[in-house]
Short mmCIF file of C-alpha atoms and ligand atoms in Angstrom, two decimals:
data_model
loop_
_atom_site.label_atom_id
_atom_site.label_comp_id
_atom_site.label_asym_id
_atom_site.label_seq_id
_atom_site.Cartn_x
_atom_site.Cartn_y
_atom_site.Cartn_z
CA UNK A 105 -22.80 0.65 35.00
CA UNK A 106 -22.71 2.97 32.01
CA UNK A 107 -24.34 1.43 28.96
CA UNK A 108 -22.36 1.40 25.73
CA UNK A 109 -25.17 3.26 24.04
CA UNK A 110 -24.83 6.08 26.61
CA UNK A 111 -21.05 6.20 26.21
CA UNK A 112 -21.51 6.50 22.50
CA UNK A 113 -24.21 9.10 22.69
CA UNK A 114 -21.96 11.58 20.91
CA UNK A 115 -21.51 9.17 18.01
CA UNK A 116 -24.72 10.08 16.38
CA UNK A 117 -24.04 9.59 12.74
CA UNK A 118 -23.62 6.42 10.79
CA UNK A 119 -20.45 7.83 9.27
CA UNK A 120 -18.88 8.28 12.69
CA UNK A 121 -19.81 4.79 13.77
CA UNK A 122 -18.43 3.28 10.58
CA UNK A 123 -15.22 5.28 11.06
CA UNK A 124 -15.01 4.00 14.64
CA UNK A 125 -15.38 0.39 13.50
CA UNK A 126 -12.68 0.93 10.91
CA UNK A 127 -10.50 2.60 13.53
CA UNK A 128 -10.67 -0.47 15.75
CA UNK A 129 -9.70 -2.67 12.80
CA UNK A 130 -6.83 -0.32 11.88
CA UNK A 131 -5.60 -0.33 15.47
CA UNK A 132 -5.65 -4.12 15.54
CA UNK A 133 -3.55 -4.18 12.36
CA UNK A 134 -1.10 -1.63 13.81
CA UNK A 135 -0.78 -3.70 16.98
CA UNK A 136 -0.12 -6.92 15.03
CA UNK A 137 2.34 -5.23 12.66
CA UNK A 138 4.19 -3.90 15.69
CA UNK A 139 4.42 -7.41 17.16
CA UNK A 140 5.91 -8.52 13.85
CA UNK A 141 8.67 -5.93 14.13
CA UNK A 142 7.33 -3.27 11.78
CA UNK A 143 7.17 0.38 12.80
CA UNK A 144 3.43 0.73 12.32
CA UNK A 145 1.54 4.00 12.66
CA UNK A 146 -2.19 4.64 12.78
CA UNK A 147 -3.23 7.65 10.70
CA UNK A 148 -6.83 8.82 11.28
CA UNK A 149 -6.89 10.47 7.87
CA UNK A 150 -4.89 10.93 4.70
CA UNK A 151 -3.65 14.32 5.94
CA UNK A 152 -1.84 12.64 8.85
CA UNK A 153 -0.31 10.13 6.43
CA UNK A 154 0.95 12.90 4.15
CA UNK A 155 2.38 14.82 7.13
CA UNK A 156 4.20 11.67 8.30
CA UNK A 157 5.69 11.03 4.86
CA UNK A 158 6.75 14.65 4.41
CA UNK A 159 8.43 14.57 7.81
CA UNK A 160 10.26 11.32 7.09
CA UNK A 161 11.37 12.62 3.69
CA UNK A 162 13.20 15.59 5.21
CA UNK A 163 16.66 14.05 4.89
CA UNK A 164 15.99 12.08 1.69
CA UNK A 165 17.47 13.38 -1.56
CA UNK A 166 15.83 10.73 -3.75
CA UNK A 167 12.32 9.31 -3.34
CA UNK A 168 11.22 6.23 -5.27
CA UNK A 169 7.59 5.38 -5.97
CA UNK A 170 5.89 2.08 -6.52
CA UNK A 171 3.17 2.54 -9.12
CA UNK A 172 0.59 3.03 -6.39
CA UNK A 173 -2.91 4.44 -6.59
CA UNK A 174 -2.86 4.89 -2.80
CA UNK A 175 0.04 7.31 -3.12
CA UNK A 176 -1.66 9.02 -6.04
CA UNK A 177 -4.73 9.42 -3.82
CA UNK A 178 -2.54 11.10 -1.19
CA UNK A 179 -1.08 13.51 -3.76
CA UNK A 180 2.23 13.30 -1.94
CA UNK A 181 4.47 13.40 -5.03
CA UNK A 182 3.63 17.04 -5.70
CA UNK A 183 4.50 17.96 -2.11
CA UNK A 184 7.83 16.17 -2.28
CA UNK A 185 8.62 17.62 -5.70
CA UNK A 186 8.09 21.13 -4.33
CA UNK A 187 10.54 20.25 -1.54
CA UNK A 188 13.19 19.67 -4.20
CA UNK A 189 13.32 15.89 -3.91
CA UNK A 190 14.38 13.81 -6.86
CA UNK A 191 11.28 11.77 -7.70
CA UNK A 192 11.97 8.33 -9.16
CA UNK A 193 8.68 7.50 -10.91
CA UNK A 194 8.89 4.91 -13.65
CA UNK A 195 5.39 5.62 -14.97
CA UNK A 196 6.09 9.17 -16.00
CA UNK A 197 4.76 9.83 -19.54
CA UNK A 198 7.40 10.04 -22.24
CA UNK A 199 9.89 7.57 -20.75
CA UNK A 200 11.24 4.96 -23.13
CA UNK A 201 11.17 1.31 -21.98
CA UNK A 202 14.91 1.53 -21.27
CA UNK A 203 14.45 4.72 -19.23
CA UNK A 204 11.65 3.10 -17.23
CA UNK A 205 13.86 0.17 -16.33
CA UNK A 206 16.68 2.53 -15.37
CA UNK A 207 14.34 4.39 -12.99
CA UNK A 208 13.16 1.08 -11.48
CA UNK A 209 16.78 0.10 -10.89
CA UNK A 210 17.48 3.39 -9.16
CA UNK A 211 14.43 2.92 -6.94
CA UNK A 212 16.22 -0.10 -5.47
CA UNK A 213 18.85 2.15 -3.91
CA UNK A 214 16.92 5.35 -3.27
CA UNK A 215 16.86 7.15 0.08
CA UNK A 216 13.13 6.71 0.61
CA UNK A 217 10.81 4.30 -1.18
CA UNK A 218 7.06 4.88 -1.02
CA UNK A 219 4.57 2.23 -1.95
CA UNK A 220 1.06 0.98 -1.37
CA UNK A 221 0.25 -2.56 -0.34
CA UNK A 222 -2.27 -4.92 -1.92
CA UNK A 223 -3.41 -6.41 1.38
CA UNK A 224 -2.55 -6.33 5.08
CA UNK A 225 -3.79 -9.10 7.31
CA UNK A 226 -5.00 -8.26 10.80
CA UNK A 227 -2.30 -10.65 11.99
CA UNK A 228 0.27 -8.20 10.60
CA UNK A 229 1.48 -9.60 7.27
CA UNK A 230 1.97 -7.60 4.07
CA UNK A 231 0.74 -9.41 0.95
CA UNK A 232 1.45 -8.24 -2.57
CA UNK A 233 1.21 -9.52 -6.12
CA UNK A 234 3.50 -7.96 -8.74
CA UNK A 235 4.07 -8.38 -12.43
CA UNK A 236 7.67 -7.16 -12.63
CA UNK A 237 8.77 -7.42 -9.02
CA UNK A 238 10.51 -4.05 -8.77
CA UNK A 239 8.01 -2.86 -6.18
CA UNK A 240 8.24 -5.87 -3.88
CA UNK A 241 12.03 -5.98 -4.30
CA UNK A 242 12.32 -2.37 -3.14
CA UNK A 243 9.97 -3.09 -0.23
CA UNK A 244 12.27 -5.81 1.07
CA UNK A 245 15.83 -4.56 0.64
CA UNK A 246 17.78 -1.70 -0.88
CA UNK A 247 16.28 1.70 -0.11
CA UNK A 248 17.45 3.38 3.09
CA UNK A 249 13.88 3.72 4.27
CA UNK A 250 10.58 2.26 3.06
CA UNK A 251 7.12 3.59 3.88
CA UNK A 252 4.15 1.41 3.00
CA UNK A 253 0.76 3.11 2.91
CA UNK A 254 -2.29 0.93 3.50
CA UNK A 255 -5.80 2.34 3.49
CA UNK A 256 -8.43 0.63 5.64
CA UNK A 257 -9.81 -1.06 2.53
CA UNK A 258 -6.60 -3.13 2.36
CA UNK A 259 -7.15 -4.79 5.73
CA UNK A 260 -8.09 -8.46 5.66
CA UNK A 261 -9.58 -10.22 8.65
CA UNK A 262 -8.24 -13.60 7.64
CA UNK A 263 -5.12 -15.53 6.70
CA UNK A 264 -2.70 -15.06 3.81
CA UNK A 265 -4.98 -17.06 1.50
CA UNK A 266 -7.78 -14.62 2.26
CA UNK A 267 -5.41 -11.74 1.48
CA UNK A 268 -4.45 -13.28 -1.87
CA UNK A 269 -8.14 -13.81 -2.60
CA UNK A 270 -8.76 -10.13 -1.91
CA UNK A 271 -6.03 -9.13 -4.36
CA UNK A 272 -7.33 -11.44 -7.07
CA UNK A 273 -10.91 -10.26 -6.57
CA UNK A 274 -10.51 -6.53 -5.97
CA UNK A 275 -7.05 -5.37 -7.02
CA UNK A 276 -5.66 -7.29 -9.97
CA UNK A 277 -8.61 -7.08 -12.41
CA UNK A 278 -9.05 -3.29 -12.19
CA UNK A 279 -5.27 -2.88 -12.22
CA UNK A 280 -5.07 -4.96 -15.39
CA UNK A 281 -7.70 -2.68 -16.88
CA UNK A 282 -5.87 0.46 -15.67
CA UNK A 283 -2.64 -0.77 -17.23
CA UNK A 284 -4.43 -1.70 -20.47
CA UNK A 285 -3.40 -5.35 -20.23
CA UNK A 286 -4.77 -7.91 -22.63
CA UNK A 287 -6.09 -10.22 -19.92
CA UNK A 288 -9.55 -11.72 -19.44
CA UNK A 289 -9.99 -9.95 -16.11
CA UNK A 290 -9.49 -6.56 -17.71
CA UNK A 291 -12.74 -7.25 -19.59
CA UNK A 292 -14.77 -9.37 -17.18
CA UNK A 293 -13.52 -8.00 -13.86
CA UNK A 294 -13.06 -11.58 -12.67
CA UNK A 295 -9.80 -13.53 -12.30
CA UNK A 296 -9.66 -16.70 -14.37
CA UNK A 297 -6.03 -17.59 -13.47
CA UNK A 298 -5.15 -16.75 -17.04
CA UNK A 299 -2.12 -17.85 -19.03
CA UNK A 300 -2.04 -14.56 -20.89
CA UNK A 301 1.36 -13.11 -21.89
CA UNK A 302 0.03 -9.91 -20.29
CA UNK A 303 -0.73 -11.63 -16.96
CA UNK A 304 0.14 -9.24 -14.14
CA UNK A 305 -0.02 -11.82 -11.33
CA UNK A 306 3.51 -13.22 -11.48
CA UNK A 307 5.17 -12.66 -8.12
CA UNK A 308 3.39 -13.10 -4.81
CA UNK A 309 5.20 -11.93 -1.67
CA UNK A 310 4.28 -12.34 1.97
CA UNK A 311 6.30 -10.16 4.33
CA UNK A 312 5.66 -11.84 7.67
CA UNK A 313 8.16 -9.89 9.77
CA UNK A 314 10.11 -6.69 9.21
CA UNK A 315 12.94 -7.50 6.80
CA UNK A 316 16.13 -7.64 8.85
CA UNK A 317 18.06 -4.79 7.25
CA UNK A 318 15.23 -2.57 6.05
CA UNK A 319 13.77 0.39 7.93
CA UNK A 320 10.20 -0.42 6.94
CA UNK A 321 7.29 1.64 8.27
CA UNK A 322 3.63 0.89 7.66
CA UNK A 323 1.01 3.63 7.77
CA UNK A 324 -2.49 2.27 8.36
CA UNK A 325 -4.89 4.98 7.27
CA UNK A 326 -8.53 5.14 8.32
CA UNK A 327 -9.67 6.04 4.81
CA UNK A 328 -10.12 4.06 1.62
CA UNK A 329 -7.03 4.46 -0.55
CA UNK A 330 -6.27 2.81 -3.88
CA UNK A 331 -7.72 -0.50 -5.01
S1 SF4 B 173 -4.20 -14.20 -13.04
FE1 SF4 B 173 -4.74 -13.22 -15.01
S2 SF4 B 173 -6.98 -13.10 -14.98
FE2 SF4 B 173 -6.31 -13.44 -12.87
S3 SF4 B 173 -6.20 -11.39 -11.98
FE3 SF4 B 173 -4.13 -11.97 -12.68
S4 SF4 B 173 -3.99 -11.09 -14.76
FE4 SF4 B 173 -6.16 -11.15 -14.20
#
């Protein structure tokens, strides 16, 4: 019998072993998402994720963006802009509040909507917490195609409560800080279930199965992306 240590003789570096552990976790998530009806794809690196998105965007005239750090990390907007796509990004500098809302409305009916995801359980559920709800609305129904990008740091080996806990601990406070919200967590880094008018945790969605009428793909990337 060949010992595991001999099989893994080529995996000499800690980095490789860590990547292998993450790969197994990513593959488990992809398998579970597939069982739940999503088209789930394992991407070993961000380059594969970008190539997938660029390929799927070929026949899209308009591309909507959730305000996602994962997508910013991929740098995919520049690529799509150079391809002549109309980019529907409501956080562009210089937009008036009315213009921002108009862009968010157009995202709901765009050809391709790209977004990150706050947490993905290993049982294959997508968990998100929004302030406005435009992102989670577009994820569920409206755009012709939706691609959700989830870095390995978004995977949760637990139930939906564990996923929500992850968002409240690791995503919402730094997001509140990024968005310059007047919330306690933007100062302390810790959620206090505030009653602030600036509270960003207003809408929690759990997508348990692929929405019936939405072509929703999930890319699980073996790299840390976003918060
Ligand atoms: S509930 Fe309030 S304090 Fe907690 S993470 Fe959300 S915005 Fe921050």
